[in-house]
Amino acid sequence: MESDYPAIARIQQASPEAAQWPVGDYSNFRILIALLAGEGKGIIAGFCAWRQSAPDEAELLNVAVSPASRRMGVASALLGALRREATGKIYLEVAEPNQPAIALYEHHGWVRVGVRNGYYKQGSVNAIVMAKST
Ligand SMILES: CC(C)(COP(=O)(O)OP(=O)(O)OC[C@H]1O[C@@H](n2cnc3c(N)ncnc32)[C@H](O)[C@@H]1OP(=O)(O)O)[C@@H](O)C(=O)NCCC(=O)NCCS
């Protein structure tokens, strides 16, 4: 897993909309990695971090895809794997202006369950809380 950190750091850095964590923090959570097939086989194209926060509740903490590999279903594959691994309802927070991510989540059946006003950027950006049942 630690050998994947440079790739995670690279994708995170290229994805300013994603949470920017010190990569060592990922060792505290569960990580799913998407590997390219075909040309570029084996290259890490995306990742997500999540945790099982209670027996019937999980939390998607971060997801990002390399800019060169977007709109190819990489995040969809990660969310599908997350749905298979996590138990119960899955929650996430996403910045209200991040329409591509919100479109992704809605595409996969996440629904809006709340708003956290001023959650990001020193109170200037709202978080939309979304959830997906099994
Ligand atoms: C959001 C993100 C993870 C999507 O990854 P992706 O691999 O390109 O997504 P997919 O190819 O699986 O997209 C599946 C569907 O989501 C929606 N979607 C994804 N990106 C979209 C975009 N830029 N605009 C509109 N809808 C989008 C579409 O419905 C898409 O289906 P379609 O391509 O058949 O139209 C990627 O753009 C990214 O890494 N962004 C920066 C990091 C980020 O915002 N993370 C979310 C933090 S909460």
JSON list of C-alpha atoms in Angstrom, two decimals, residues 52-131:
[
{"chain": "A", "resi": 52, "resn": "GLN", "atom": "CA", "xyz": [-16.65, 1.97, 7.99]},
{"chain": "A", "resi": 53, "resn": "SER", "atom": "CA", "xyz": [-17.70, 4.45, 10.69]},
{"chain": "A", "resi": 54, "resn": "ALA", "atom": "CA", "xyz": [-20.31, 2.16, 12.32]},
{"chain": "A", "resi": 55, "resn": "PRO", "atom": "CA", "xyz": [-21.55, -1.37, 11.55]},
{"chain": "A", "resi": 56, "resn": "ASP", "atom": "CA", "xyz": [-24.33, 0.02, 9.36]},
{"chain": "A", "resi": 57, "resn": "GLU", "atom": "CA", "xyz": [-22.70, 3.25, 8.22]},
{"chain": "A", "resi": 58, "resn": "ALA", "atom": "CA", "xyz": [-19.70, 4.13, 6.04]},
{"chain": "A", "resi": 59, "resn": "GLU", "atom": "CA", "xyz": [-18.14, 7.38, 4.91]},
{"chain": "A", "resi": 60, "resn": "LEU", "atom": "CA", "xyz": [-16.53, 8.22, 1.57]},
{"chain": "A", "resi": 61, "resn": "LEU", "atom": "CA", "xyz": [-13.71, 10.58, 2.54]},
{"chain": "A", "resi": 62, "resn": "ASN", "atom": "CA", "xyz": [-11.99, 11.38, -0.72]},
{"chain": "A", "resi": 63, "resn": "VAL", "atom": "CA", "xyz": [-12.01, 10.39, -4.37]},
{"chain": "A", "resi": 64, "resn": "ALA", "atom": "CA", "xyz": [-9.95, 11.64, -7.28]},
{"chain": "A", "resi": 65, "resn": "VAL", "atom": "CA", "xyz": [-9.08, 10.54, -10.79]},
{"chain": "A", "resi": 66, "resn": "SER", "atom": "CA", "xyz": [-6.03, 11.54, -12.80]},
{"chain": "A", "resi": 67, "resn": "PRO", "atom": "CA", "xyz": [-7.08, 14.33, -15.21]},
{"chain": "A", "resi": 68, "resn": "ALA", "atom": "CA", "xyz": [-5.96, 12.25, -18.22]},
{"chain": "A", "resi": 69, "resn": "SER", "atom": "CA", "xyz": [-8.26, 9.39, -17.20]},
{"chain": "A", "resi": 70, "resn": "ARG", "atom": "CA", "xyz": [-11.48, 11.28, -16.47]},
{"chain": "A", "resi": 71, "resn": "ARG", "atom": "CA", "xyz": [-14.84, 10.55, -18.11]},
{"chain": "A", "resi": 72, "resn": "MET", "atom": "CA", "xyz": [-13.75, 6.96, -18.72]},
{"chain": "A", "resi": 73, "resn": "GLY", "atom": "CA", "xyz": [-15.66, 5.39, -15.83]},
{"chain": "A", "resi": 74, "resn": "VAL", "atom": "CA", "xyz": [-12.75, 5.26, -13.37]},
{"chain": "A", "resi": 75, "resn": "ALA", "atom": "CA", "xyz": [-14.61, 6.96, -10.51]},
{"chain": "A", "resi": 76, "resn": "SER", "atom": "CA", "xyz": [-17.67, 4.87, -11.32]},
{"chain": "A", "resi": 77, "resn": "ALA", "atom": "CA", "xyz": [-15.59, 1.71, -10.92]},
{"chain": "A", "resi": 78, "resn": "LEU", "atom": "CA", "xyz": [-14.27, 2.98, -7.59]},
{"chain": "A", "resi": 79, "resn": "LEU", "atom": "CA", "xyz": [-17.77, 3.81, -6.33]},
{"chain": "A", "resi": 80, "resn": "GLY", "atom": "CA", "xyz": [-18.97, 0.38, -7.44]},
{"chain": "A", "resi": 81, "resn": "ALA", "atom": "CA", "xyz": [-16.17, -1.30, -5.49]},
{"chain": "A", "resi": 82, "resn": "LEU", "atom": "CA", "xyz": [-16.91, 0.90, -2.48]},
{"chain": "A", "resi": 83, "resn": "ARG", "atom": "CA", "xyz": [-20.58, -0.14, -2.60]},
{"chain": "A", "resi": 84, "resn": "ARG", "atom": "CA", "xyz": [-19.55, -3.81, -2.62]},
{"chain": "A", "resi": 85, "resn": "GLU", "atom": "CA", "xyz": [-17.10, -3.42, 0.30]},
{"chain": "A", "resi": 86, "resn": "ALA", "atom": "CA", "xyz": [-18.96, -1.03, 2.59]},
{"chain": "A", "resi": 87, "resn": "THR", "atom": "CA", "xyz": [-21.83, -2.10, 4.81]},
{"chain": "A", "resi": 88, "resn": "GLY", "atom": "CA", "xyz": [-24.96, 0.01, 5.28]},
{"chain": "A", "resi": 89, "resn": "LYS", "atom": "CA", "xyz": [-25.56, 3.58, 4.26]},
{"chain": "A", "resi": 90, "resn": "ILE", "atom": "CA", "xyz": [-22.63, 5.52, 2.77]},
{"chain": "A", "resi": 91, "resn": "TYR", "atom": "CA", "xyz": [-22.31, 9.24, 3.47]},
{"chain": "A", "resi": 92, "resn": "LEU", "atom": "CA", "xyz": [-20.11, 11.91, 1.91]},
{"chain": "A", "resi": 93, "resn": "GLU", "atom": "CA", "xyz": [-19.61, 15.66, 1.89]},
{"chain": "A", "resi": 94, "resn": "VAL", "atom": "CA", "xyz": [-18.94, 17.59, -1.29]},
{"chain": "A", "resi": 95, "resn": "ALA", "atom": "CA", "xyz": [-18.35, 21.29, -1.89]},
{"chain": "A", "resi": 96, "resn": "GLU", "atom": "CA", "xyz": [-21.47, 22.88, -3.37]},
{"chain": "A", "resi": 97, "resn": "PRO", "atom": "CA", "xyz": [-19.59, 24.37, -6.37]},
{"chain": "A", "resi": 98, "resn": "ASN", "atom": "CA", "xyz": [-18.10, 20.97, -7.30]},
{"chain": "A", "resi": 99, "resn": "GLN", "atom": "CA", "xyz": [-20.76, 20.16, -9.87]},
{"chain": "A", "resi": 100, "resn": "PRO", "atom": "CA", "xyz": [-18.79, 17.38, -11.65]},
{"chain": "A", "resi": 101, "resn": "ALA", "atom": "CA", "xyz": [-18.51, 15.45, -8.39]},
{"chain": "A", "resi": 102, "resn": "ILE", "atom": "CA", "xyz": [-22.17, 16.06, -7.50]},
{"chain": "A", "resi": 103, "resn": "ALA", "atom": "CA", "xyz": [-23.14, 14.85, -10.99]},
{"chain": "A", "resi": 104, "resn": "LEU", "atom": "CA", "xyz": [-21.02, 11.73, -10.44]},
{"chain": "A", "resi": 105, "resn": "TYR", "atom": "CA", "xyz": [-22.67, 10.95, -7.11]},
{"chain": "A", "resi": 106, "resn": "GLU", "atom": "CA", "xyz": [-26.20, 11.59, -8.39]},
{"chain": "A", "resi": 107, "resn": "HIS", "atom": "CA", "xyz": [-25.41, 9.39, -11.41]},
{"chain": "A", "resi": 108, "resn": "HIS", "atom": "CA", "xyz": [-24.72, 6.60, -8.90]},
{"chain": "A", "resi": 109, "resn": "GLY", "atom": "CA", "xyz": [-27.83, 7.11, -6.79]},
{"chain": "A", "resi": 110, "resn": "TRP", "atom": "CA", "xyz": [-26.52, 9.31, -4.01]},
{"chain": "A", "resi": 111, "resn": "VAL", "atom": "CA", "xyz": [-29.18, 11.72, -2.76]},
{"chain": "A", "resi": 112, "resn": "ARG", "atom": "CA", "xyz": [-28.81, 15.06, -0.97]},
{"chain": "A", "resi": 113, "resn": "VAL", "atom": "CA", "xyz": [-29.61, 14.71, 2.72]},
{"chain": "A", "resi": 114, "resn": "GLY", "atom": "CA", "xyz": [-28.37, 18.02, 4.10]},
{"chain": "A", "resi": 115, "resn": "VAL", "atom": "CA", "xyz": [-26.24, 21.14, 3.81]},
{"chain": "A", "resi": 116, "resn": "ARG", "atom": "CA", "xyz": [-23.40, 22.18, 6.09]},
{"chain": "A", "resi": 117, "resn": "ASN", "atom": "CA", "xyz": [-23.32, 25.95, 5.72]},
{"chain": "A", "resi": 118, "resn": "GLY", "atom": "CA", "xyz": [-19.84, 27.46, 5.46]},
{"chain": "A", "resi": 119, "resn": "TYR", "atom": "CA", "xyz": [-18.14, 24.10, 5.94]},
{"chain": "A", "resi": 120, "resn": "TYR", "atom": "CA", "xyz": [-15.19, 24.78, 3.59]},
{"chain": "A", "resi": 121, "resn": "LYS", "atom": "CA", "xyz": [-12.77, 27.67, 2.95]},
{"chain": "A", "resi": 122, "resn": "GLN", "atom": "CA", "xyz": [-13.15, 29.63, 6.19]},
{"chain": "A", "resi": 123, "resn": "GLY", "atom": "CA", "xyz": [-16.92, 29.62, 6.01]},
{"chain": "A", "resi": 124, "resn": "SER", "atom": "CA", "xyz": [-17.31, 30.71, 2.41]},
{"chain": "A", "resi": 125, "resn": "VAL", "atom": "CA", "xyz": [-18.32, 27.41, 0.77]},
{"chain": "A", "resi": 126, "resn": "ASN", "atom": "CA", "xyz": [-21.19, 25.11, 1.76]},
{"chain": "A", "resi": 127, "resn": "ALA", "atom": "CA", "xyz": [-20.91, 21.33, 1.91]},
{"chain": "A", "resi": 128, "resn": "ILE", "atom": "CA", "xyz": [-23.68, 19.19, 0.49]},
{"chain": "A", "resi": 129, "resn": "VAL", "atom": "CA", "xyz": [-24.14, 16.01, 2.51]},
{"chain": "A", "resi": 130, "resn": "MET", "atom": "CA", "xyz": [-25.16, 13.07, 0.35]},
{"chain": "A", "resi": 131, "resn": "ALA", "atom": "CA", "xyz": [-26.04, 9.47, 1.18]}
]
